[in-house]
Amino acid sequence: MPAHVLILGGTTEARRLATALAARTGIRVTTSLAGRVSRPGAVDGEVRTGGFGGPEGLAGWLRAHRVTALVDATHPFAERITANAAEAARLTGVPHAVLRRPGWDLDDDWHPVASLEEAARALPRLGRRVFLSTGRLGLAAFAHLTDTRFVIRSVQPPEPPMPPHCELILARGPFSLADELDLLRAHRIDVLVTKDSGGAATAPKLAAARRLSLPVVVVRRPGLPPGVRESRDVDGVLDWLAGVIPPGGACAADTCP
Ligand code: NAP
């Protein structure tokens, strides 16, 4: 019976892990996607889509599909599913690890904040033409800023309420430094707002802001649930899995039928 690894996905790292595991014999790999993006990229192995119905729903899925190991490779800001995964692992005893890429290193002109609301409070003293690249959710936090012009970039269209003066750019990274410099100059941006997502795909906007000496408001990542094992890269998860899945990929004792 092959070992079954469930990856909670939606990130580049999740896709890379699925590719690495799908190439191995004795391992069945399923990636779970939330279903928010209409045309998600190809993923190796099996894919399931949609919420589980909270931690109990996820725990039921782990049992029903005889999952040997659970890897939460969701985005660092996907706080709810990360809490659910930790709780489902506790309920079922399925070994569980989080794959979370490192955050970015703080730069001189970065203004770390704890939330989008705090970012909105910081903006009026930093600039009036804002490049907002925090994703399509939570834009209501900026809706009261009537004197500020926003350029908002997201993969999927955001839902209202949105700031009254905004221009929407629907685009999916990665973006080059040249693209980001063009965007910041064309819209005469004077401040950038981003989440501390980490990773290379969206880092050129930070390099572009530095090149143009623009301040950057950075929303810090939420913490992980207590006691959760964290790996910073795919190799770290593969090392952990090697200790969880016996050679040959047979299921772990406590999840064998
Ligand atoms: P979230 O707030 O943490 O989760 C909300 C609910 O969505 C969860 O309770 C769960 O529903 C469902 N869900 C989330 N991720 C799922 C997954 N991989 N598979 C199945 N169900 C999932 O999540 P979010 O911030 O909206 O992010 C949704 C997805 O987009 C994640 O997969 C994440 O990796 C990806 N993403 C998020 C961001 C971001 O900035 N937040 C950026 C890029 C990509 P149930 O409780 O019903 O199980």
JSON list of N, CA and C in Angstrom, two decimals, residues 31-70:
[
{"chain": "A", "resi": 31, "resn": "THR", "atom": "N", "xyz": [-2.58, 17.00, -3.90]},
{"chain": "A", "resi": 31, "resn": "THR", "atom": "CA", "xyz": [-2.52, 18.44, -3.54]},
{"chain": "A", "resi": 31, "resn": "THR", "atom": "C", "xyz": [-3.93, 18.96, -3.42]},
{"chain": "A", "resi": 32, "resn": "SER", "atom": "N", "xyz": [-4.17, 19.67, -2.34]},
{"chain": "A", "resi": 32, "resn": "SER", "atom": "CA", "xyz": [-5.48, 20.29, -2.13]},
{"chain": "A", "resi": 32, "resn": "SER", "atom": "C", "xyz": [-5.41, 21.78, -2.44]},
{"chain": "A", "resi": 33, "resn": "LEU", "atom": "N", "xyz": [-6.32, 22.25, -3.29]},
{"chain": "A", "resi": 33, "resn": "LEU", "atom": "CA", "xyz": [-6.40, 23.68, -3.63]},
{"chain": "A", "resi": 33, "resn": "LEU", "atom": "C", "xyz": [-7.71, 24.24, -3.09]},
{"chain": "A", "resi": 34, "resn": "ALA", "atom": "N", "xyz": [-7.67, 25.49, -2.67]},
{"chain": "A", "resi": 34, "resn": "ALA", "atom": "CA", "xyz": [-8.88, 26.11, -2.12]},
{"chain": "A", "resi": 34, "resn": "ALA", "atom": "C", "xyz": [-9.93, 26.33, -3.20]},
{"chain": "A", "resi": 35, "resn": "GLY", "atom": "N", "xyz": [-9.49, 26.52, -4.44]},
{"chain": "A", "resi": 35, "resn": "GLY", "atom": "CA", "xyz": [-10.44, 26.74, -5.54]},
{"chain": "A", "resi": 35, "resn": "GLY", "atom": "C", "xyz": [-10.72, 28.20, -5.79]},
{"chain": "A", "resi": 36, "resn": "ARG", "atom": "N", "xyz": [-9.86, 29.10, -5.29]},
{"chain": "A", "resi": 36, "resn": "ARG", "atom": "CA", "xyz": [-10.09, 30.54, -5.46]},
{"chain": "A", "resi": 36, "resn": "ARG", "atom": "C", "xyz": [-9.69, 31.00, -6.86]},
{"chain": "A", "resi": 37, "resn": "VAL", "atom": "N", "xyz": [-8.67, 30.35, -7.46]},
{"chain": "A", "resi": 37, "resn": "VAL", "atom": "CA", "xyz": [-8.13, 30.81, -8.74]},
{"chain": "A", "resi": 37, "resn": "VAL", "atom": "C", "xyz": [-8.78, 30.00, -9.86]},
{"chain": "A", "resi": 38, "resn": "SER", "atom": "N", "xyz": [-9.29, 30.70, -10.88]},
{"chain": "A", "resi": 38, "resn": "SER", "atom": "CA", "xyz": [-10.07, 30.00, -11.91]},
{"chain": "A", "resi": 38, "resn": "SER", "atom": "C", "xyz": [-9.21, 29.10, -12.80]},
{"chain": "A", "resi": 39, "resn": "ARG", "atom": "N", "xyz": [-7.94, 29.48, -13.05]},
{"chain": "A", "resi": 39, "resn": "ARG", "atom": "CA", "xyz": [-7.10, 28.63, -13.90]},
{"chain": "A", "resi": 39, "resn": "ARG", "atom": "C", "xyz": [-5.78, 28.34, -13.18]},
{"chain": "A", "resi": 40, "resn": "PRO", "atom": "N", "xyz": [-5.82, 27.46, -12.18]},
{"chain": "A", "resi": 40, "resn": "PRO", "atom": "CA", "xyz": [-4.57, 27.17, -11.47]},
{"chain": "A", "resi": 40, "resn": "PRO", "atom": "C", "xyz": [-3.59, 26.44, -12.39]},
{"chain": "A", "resi": 41, "resn": "GLY", "atom": "N", "xyz": [-2.30, 26.62, -12.16]},
{"chain": "A", "resi": 41, "resn": "GLY", "atom": "CA", "xyz": [-1.30, 25.95, -12.99]},
{"chain": "A", "resi": 41, "resn": "GLY", "atom": "C", "xyz": [-1.34, 24.44, -12.79]},
{"chain": "A", "resi": 42, "resn": "ALA", "atom": "N", "xyz": [-0.68, 23.70, -13.69]},
{"chain": "A", "resi": 42, "resn": "ALA", "atom": "CA", "xyz": [-0.66, 22.23, -13.60]},
{"chain": "A", "resi": 42, "resn": "ALA", "atom": "C", "xyz": [0.09, 21.80, -12.35]},
{"chain": "A", "resi": 43, "resn": "VAL", "atom": "N", "xyz": [-0.40, 20.72, -11.74]},
{"chain": "A", "resi": 43, "resn": "VAL", "atom": "CA", "xyz": [0.22, 20.17, -10.53]},
{"chain": "A", "resi": 43, "resn": "VAL", "atom": "C", "xyz": [0.42, 18.67, -10.76]},
{"chain": "A", "resi": 44, "resn": "ASP", "atom": "N", "xyz": [1.60, 18.15, -10.44]},
{"chain": "A", "resi": 44, "resn": "ASP", "atom": "CA", "xyz": [1.85, 16.70, -10.57]},
{"chain": "A", "resi": 44, "resn": "ASP", "atom": "C", "xyz": [1.13, 15.95, -9.45]},
{"chain": "A", "resi": 45, "resn": "GLY", "atom": "N", "xyz": [0.74, 14.71, -9.75]},
{"chain": "A", "resi": 45, "resn": "GLY", "atom": "CA", "xyz": [0.02, 13.91, -8.77]},
{"chain": "A", "resi": 45, "resn": "GLY", "atom": "C", "xyz": [-1.47, 14.21, -8.84]},
{"chain": "A", "resi": 46, "resn": "GLU", "atom": "N", "xyz": [-2.20, 13.79, -7.80]},
{"chain": "A", "resi": 46, "resn": "GLU", "atom": "CA", "xyz": [-3.64, 14.02, -7.77]},
{"chain": "A", "resi": 46, "resn": "GLU", "atom": "C", "xyz": [-3.95, 15.41, -7.21]},
{"chain": "A", "resi": 47, "resn": "VAL", "atom": "N", "xyz": [-5.09, 15.94, -7.61]},
{"chain": "A", "resi": 47, "resn": "VAL", "atom": "CA", "xyz": [-5.52, 17.26, -7.12]},
{"chain": "A", "resi": 47, "resn": "VAL", "atom": "C", "xyz": [-6.96, 17.16, -6.66]},
{"chain": "A", "resi": 48, "resn": "ARG", "atom": "N", "xyz": [-7.25, 17.75, -5.51]},
{"chain": "A", "resi": 48, "resn": "ARG", "atom": "CA", "xyz": [-8.64, 17.91, -5.08]},
{"chain": "A", "resi": 48, "resn": "ARG", "atom": "C", "xyz": [-8.84, 19.41, -4.83]},
{"chain": "A", "resi": 49, "resn": "THR", "atom": "N", "xyz": [-10.09, 19.85, -4.94]},
{"chain": "A", "resi": 49, "resn": "THR", "atom": "CA", "xyz": [-10.34, 21.29, -4.87]},
{"chain": "A", "resi": 49, "resn": "THR", "atom": "C", "xyz": [-11.50, 21.60, -3.93]},
{"chain": "A", "resi": 50, "resn": "GLY", "atom": "N", "xyz": [-11.34, 22.68, -3.14]},
{"chain": "A", "resi": 50, "resn": "GLY", "atom": "CA", "xyz": [-12.42, 23.16, -2.28]},
{"chain": "A", "resi": 50, "resn": "GLY", "atom": "C", "xyz": [-12.14, 22.91, -0.82]},
{"chain": "A", "resi": 51, "resn": "GLY", "atom": "N", "xyz": [-12.83, 23.70, 0.04]},
{"chain": "A", "resi": 51, "resn": "GLY", "atom": "CA", "xyz": [-12.63, 23.58, 1.49]},
{"chain": "A", "resi": 51, "resn": "GLY", "atom": "C", "xyz": [-13.05, 22.20, 1.99]},
{"chain": "A", "resi": 52, "resn": "PHE", "atom": "N", "xyz": [-12.57, 21.86, 3.20]},
{"chain": "A", "resi": 52, "resn": "PHE", "atom": "CA", "xyz": [-12.86, 20.56, 3.81]},
{"chain": "A", "resi": 52, "resn": "PHE", "atom": "C", "xyz": [-14.03, 20.66, 4.79]},
{"chain": "A", "resi": 53, "resn": "GLY", "atom": "N", "xyz": [-14.35, 21.89, 5.22]},
{"chain": "A", "resi": 53, "resn": "GLY", "atom": "CA", "xyz": [-15.34, 22.07, 6.26]},
{"chain": "A", "resi": 53, "resn": "GLY", "atom": "C", "xyz": [-14.70, 22.11, 7.64]},
{"chain": "A", "resi": 54, "resn": "GLY", "atom": "N", "xyz": [-13.71, 23.00, 7.78]},
{"chain": "A", "resi": 54, "resn": "GLY", "atom": "CA", "xyz": [-13.07, 23.20, 9.08]},
{"chain": "A", "resi": 54, "resn": "GLY", "atom": "C", "xyz": [-12.15, 22.05, 9.46]},
{"chain": "A", "resi": 55, "resn": "PRO", "atom": "N", "xyz": [-11.58, 22.14, 10.69]},
{"chain": "A", "resi": 55, "resn": "PRO", "atom": "CA", "xyz": [-10.62, 21.12, 11.11]},
{"chain": "A", "resi": 55, "resn": "PRO", "atom": "C", "xyz": [-11.22, 19.72, 11.19]},
{"chain": "A", "resi": 56, "resn": "GLU", "atom": "N", "xyz": [-12.48, 19.63, 11.58]},
{"chain": "A", "resi": 56, "resn": "GLU", "atom": "CA", "xyz": [-13.11, 18.30, 11.68]},
{"chain": "A", "resi": 56, "resn": "GLU", "atom": "C", "xyz": [-13.27, 17.71, 10.27]},
{"chain": "A", "resi": 57, "resn": "GLY", "atom": "N", "xyz": [-13.64, 18.56, 9.30]},
{"chain": "A", "resi": 57, "resn": "GLY", "atom": "CA", "xyz": [-13.78, 18.09, 7.93]},
{"chain": "A", "resi": 57, "resn": "GLY", "atom": "C", "xyz": [-12.45, 17.59, 7.38]},
{"chain": "A", "resi": 58, "resn": "LEU", "atom": "N", "xyz": [-11.39, 18.34, 7.67]},
{"chain": "A", "resi": 58, "resn": "LEU", "atom": "CA", "xyz": [-10.06, 17.94, 7.20]},
{"chain": "A", "resi": 58, "resn": "LEU", "atom": "C", "xyz": [-9.64, 16.64, 7.89]},
{"chain": "A", "resi": 59, "resn": "ALA", "atom": "N", "xyz": [-9.92, 16.55, 9.20]},
{"chain": "A", "resi": 59, "resn": "ALA", "atom": "CA", "xyz": [-9.58, 15.31, 9.93]},
{"chain": "A", "resi": 59, "resn": "ALA", "atom": "C", "xyz": [-10.31, 14.12, 9.30]},
{"chain": "A", "resi": 60, "resn": "GLY", "atom": "N", "xyz": [-11.58, 14.31, 8.94]},
{"chain": "A", "resi": 60, "resn": "GLY", "atom": "CA", "xyz": [-12.35, 13.24, 8.31]},
{"chain": "A", "resi": 60, "resn": "GLY", "atom": "C", "xyz": [-11.73, 12.85, 6.97]},
{"chain": "A", "resi": 61, "resn": "TRP", "atom": "N", "xyz": [-11.27, 13.83, 6.23]},
{"chain": "A", "resi": 61, "resn": "TRP", "atom": "CA", "xyz": [-10.64, 13.55, 4.92]},
{"chain": "A", "resi": 61, "resn": "TRP", "atom": "C", "xyz": [-9.35, 12.76, 5.12]},
{"chain": "A", "resi": 62, "resn": "LEU", "atom": "N", "xyz": [-8.57, 13.13, 6.12]},
{"chain": "A", "resi": 62, "resn": "LEU", "atom": "CA", "xyz": [-7.29, 12.43, 6.39]},
{"chain": "A", "resi": 62, "resn": "LEU", "atom": "C", "xyz": [-7.56, 10.96, 6.71]},
{"chain": "A", "resi": 63, "resn": "ARG", "atom": "N", "xyz": [-8.61, 10.74, 7.51]},
{"chain": "A", "resi": 63, "resn": "ARG", "atom": "CA", "xyz": [-8.92, 9.35, 7.88]},
{"chain": "A", "resi": 63, "resn": "ARG", "atom": "C", "xyz": [-9.45, 8.59, 6.66]},
{"chain": "A", "resi": 64, "resn": "ALA", "atom": "N", "xyz": [-10.42, 9.19, 5.96]},
{"chain": "A", "resi": 64, "resn": "ALA", "atom": "CA", "xyz": [-11.09, 8.50, 4.85]},
{"chain": "A", "resi": 64, "resn": "ALA", "atom": "C", "xyz": [-10.10, 8.14, 3.73]},
{"chain": "A", "resi": 65, "resn": "HIS", "atom": "N", "xyz": [-9.07, 8.99, 3.54]},
{"chain": "A", "resi": 65, "resn": "HIS", "atom": "CA", "xyz": [-8.14, 8.76, 2.44]},
{"chain": "A", "resi": 65, "resn": "HIS", "atom": "C", "xyz": [-6.81, 8.20, 2.94]},
{"chain": "A", "resi": 66, "resn": "ARG", "atom": "N", "xyz": [-6.82, 7.73, 4.18]},
{"chain": "A", "resi": 66, "resn": "ARG", "atom": "CA", "xyz": [-5.65, 7.04, 4.77]},
{"chain": "A", "resi": 66, "resn": "ARG", "atom": "C", "xyz": [-4.37, 7.83, 4.52]},
{"chain": "A", "resi": 67, "resn": "VAL", "atom": "N", "xyz": [-4.39, 9.08, 4.95]},
{"chain": "A", "resi": 67, "resn": "VAL", "atom": "CA", "xyz": [-3.23, 9.95, 4.73]},
{"chain": "A", "resi": 67, "resn": "VAL", "atom": "C", "xyz": [-2.14, 9.61, 5.74]},
{"chain": "A", "resi": 68, "resn": "THR", "atom": "N", "xyz": [-0.92, 9.45, 5.22]},
{"chain": "A", "resi": 68, "resn": "THR", "atom": "CA", "xyz": [0.23, 9.10, 6.05]},
{"chain": "A", "resi": 68, "resn": "THR", "atom": "C", "xyz": [0.90, 10.34, 6.63]},
{"chain": "A", "resi": 69, "resn": "ALA", "atom": "N", "xyz": [0.94, 11.41, 5.85]},
{"chain": "A", "resi": 69, "resn": "ALA", "atom": "CA", "xyz": [1.61, 12.63, 6.29]},
{"chain": "A", "resi": 69, "resn": "ALA", "atom": "C", "xyz": [0.91, 13.83, 5.65]},
{"chain": "A", "resi": 70, "resn": "LEU", "atom": "N", "xyz": [0.81, 14.90, 6.43]},
{"chain": "A", "resi": 70, "resn": "LEU", "atom": "CA", "xyz": [0.15, 16.12, 5.98]},
{"chain": "A", "resi": 70, "resn": "LEU", "atom": "C", "xyz": [1.17, 17.24, 5.91]}
]
